[in-house]
Short mmCIF file of C-alpha atoms in Angstrom, two decimals:
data_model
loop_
_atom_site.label_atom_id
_atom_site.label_comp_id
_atom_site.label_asym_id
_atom_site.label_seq_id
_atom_site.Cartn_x
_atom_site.Cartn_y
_atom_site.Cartn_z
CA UNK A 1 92.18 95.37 114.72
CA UNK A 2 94.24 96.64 111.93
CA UNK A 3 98.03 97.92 112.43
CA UNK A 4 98.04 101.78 111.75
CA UNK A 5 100.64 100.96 108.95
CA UNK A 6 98.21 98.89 107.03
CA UNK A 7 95.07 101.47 107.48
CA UNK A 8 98.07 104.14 105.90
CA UNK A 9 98.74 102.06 102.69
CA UNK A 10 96.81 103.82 99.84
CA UNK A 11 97.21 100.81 97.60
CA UNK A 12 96.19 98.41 99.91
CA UNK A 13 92.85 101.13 100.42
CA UNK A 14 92.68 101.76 96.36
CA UNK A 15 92.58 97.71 96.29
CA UNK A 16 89.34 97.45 98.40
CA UNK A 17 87.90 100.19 96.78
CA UNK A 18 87.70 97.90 93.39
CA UNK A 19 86.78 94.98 95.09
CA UNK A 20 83.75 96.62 97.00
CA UNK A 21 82.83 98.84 93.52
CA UNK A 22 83.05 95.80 91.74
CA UNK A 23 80.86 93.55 94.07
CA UNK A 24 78.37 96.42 93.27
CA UNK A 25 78.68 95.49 89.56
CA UNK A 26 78.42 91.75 90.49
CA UNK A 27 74.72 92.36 91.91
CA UNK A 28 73.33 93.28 88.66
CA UNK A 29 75.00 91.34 86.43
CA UNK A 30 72.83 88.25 85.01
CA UNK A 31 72.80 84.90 86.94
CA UNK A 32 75.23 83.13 84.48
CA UNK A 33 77.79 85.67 83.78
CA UNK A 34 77.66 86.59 87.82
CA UNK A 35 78.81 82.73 88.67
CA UNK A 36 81.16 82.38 85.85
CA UNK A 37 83.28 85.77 85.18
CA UNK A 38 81.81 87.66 87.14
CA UNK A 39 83.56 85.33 90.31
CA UNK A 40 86.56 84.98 88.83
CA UNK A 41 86.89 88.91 88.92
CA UNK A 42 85.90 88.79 92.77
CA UNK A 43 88.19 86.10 93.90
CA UNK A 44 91.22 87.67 91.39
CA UNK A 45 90.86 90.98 93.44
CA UNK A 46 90.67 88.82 96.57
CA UNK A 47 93.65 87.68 95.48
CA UNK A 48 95.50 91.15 94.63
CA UNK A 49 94.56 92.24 98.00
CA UNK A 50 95.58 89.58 99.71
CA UNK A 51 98.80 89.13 97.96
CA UNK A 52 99.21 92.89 98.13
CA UNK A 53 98.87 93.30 101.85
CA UNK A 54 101.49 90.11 101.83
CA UNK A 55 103.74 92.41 99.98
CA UNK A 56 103.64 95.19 101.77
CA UNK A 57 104.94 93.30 104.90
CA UNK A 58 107.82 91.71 103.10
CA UNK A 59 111.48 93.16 104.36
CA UNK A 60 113.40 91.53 101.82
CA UNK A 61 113.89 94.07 98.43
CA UNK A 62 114.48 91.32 95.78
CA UNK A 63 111.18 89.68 97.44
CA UNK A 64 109.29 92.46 97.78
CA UNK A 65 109.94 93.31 94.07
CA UNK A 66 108.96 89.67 93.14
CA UNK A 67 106.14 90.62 95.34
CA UNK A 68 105.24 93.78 93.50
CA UNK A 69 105.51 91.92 89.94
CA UNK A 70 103.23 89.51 90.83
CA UNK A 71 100.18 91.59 92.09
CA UNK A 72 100.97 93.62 88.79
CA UNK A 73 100.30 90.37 86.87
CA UNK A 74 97.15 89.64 88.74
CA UNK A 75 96.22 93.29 88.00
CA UNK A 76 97.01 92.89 84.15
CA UNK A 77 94.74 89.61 84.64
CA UNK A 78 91.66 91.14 86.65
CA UNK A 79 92.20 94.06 83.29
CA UNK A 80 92.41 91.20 81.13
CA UNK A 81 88.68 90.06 82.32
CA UNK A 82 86.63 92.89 83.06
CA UNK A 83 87.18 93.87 79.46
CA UNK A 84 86.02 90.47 78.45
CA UNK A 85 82.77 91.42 80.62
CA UNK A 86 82.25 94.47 78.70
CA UNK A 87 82.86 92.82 75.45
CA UNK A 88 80.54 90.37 76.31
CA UNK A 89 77.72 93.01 77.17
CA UNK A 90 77.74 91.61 81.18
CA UNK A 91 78.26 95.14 82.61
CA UNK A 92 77.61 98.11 81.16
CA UNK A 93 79.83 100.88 79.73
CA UNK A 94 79.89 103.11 82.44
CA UNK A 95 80.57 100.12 84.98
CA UNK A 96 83.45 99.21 82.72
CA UNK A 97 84.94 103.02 82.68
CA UNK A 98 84.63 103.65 86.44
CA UNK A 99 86.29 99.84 87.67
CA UNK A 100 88.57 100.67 85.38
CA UNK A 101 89.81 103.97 86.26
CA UNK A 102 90.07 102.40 89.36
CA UNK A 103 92.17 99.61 88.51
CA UNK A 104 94.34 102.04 86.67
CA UNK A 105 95.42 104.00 89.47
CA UNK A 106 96.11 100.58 91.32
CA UNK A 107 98.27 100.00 88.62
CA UNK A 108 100.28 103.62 88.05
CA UNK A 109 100.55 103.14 92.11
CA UNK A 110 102.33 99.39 91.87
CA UNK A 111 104.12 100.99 89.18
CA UNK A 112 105.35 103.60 91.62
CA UNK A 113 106.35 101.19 94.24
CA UNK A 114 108.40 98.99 91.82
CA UNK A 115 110.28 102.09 90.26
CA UNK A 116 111.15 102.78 94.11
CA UNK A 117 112.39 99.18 94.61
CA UNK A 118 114.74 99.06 91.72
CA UNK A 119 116.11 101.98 92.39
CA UNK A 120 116.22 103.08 96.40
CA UNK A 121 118.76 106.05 95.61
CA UNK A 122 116.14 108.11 93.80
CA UNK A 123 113.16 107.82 96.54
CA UNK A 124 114.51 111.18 97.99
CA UNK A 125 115.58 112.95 95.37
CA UNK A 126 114.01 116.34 94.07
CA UNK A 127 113.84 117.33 90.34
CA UNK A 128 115.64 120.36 89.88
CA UNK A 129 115.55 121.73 86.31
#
């Protein structure tokens, strides 16, 4: 069903892992906050993946960093919100510390994959000091 080059993309797994940890958080959150914020968080990670998996396909470099940039500012957004849900009291502390570890190793790996973009020469380098 999946192409063996998709199932080996961490990101693309470290993406889904959010979304299903955070439609764990969306069962318990209260009826209001769960159809409001609480949605918008689903369908921006929707989006990430989505947009991410997109990405990953891409052949052109100056696309595929546009590509990269992008999911990074739908990460910064998806961020943006869940710490307005813990602000607002909608999940709890602990919720808000494990989604976002989570999205912060989504974002040190997009991070990764840009810095190899912009500059291609370095990907096989070794430090030597």
């Amino acid at each position: 069903f999946i192409s063996p080059s998709v199932s080996n993309a961490s990101i693309l797994q470290r993406i889904k892992e959010a979304y299903l940890f955070w439609t764990s958080i969306l069962d318990h959150m209260s009826k209001n906050p769960r159809y409001g914020i609480g949605n918008r968080i689903e369908n921006k990670l929707l989006d990430l993946l989505e947009f991410a998996y997109f990405t990953y396909f891409i052949t052109d470099r100056d696309k595929k960093i546009s590509g990269v940039n992008k999911c990074i500012l739908i990460l910064d957004t998806i961020k943006f919100l869940v710490h307005t849900s813990w602000e607002g009291k909608f999940i709890s502390h602990k919720q808000y510390e494990e989604i976002g570890l989570k999205l912060k190793e989504v974002g040190r790996m997009f991070g990764g994959w840009l810095k190899s973009l912009e500059n291609p020469e370095k990907k096989n380098l070794t430090q030597t000091k």
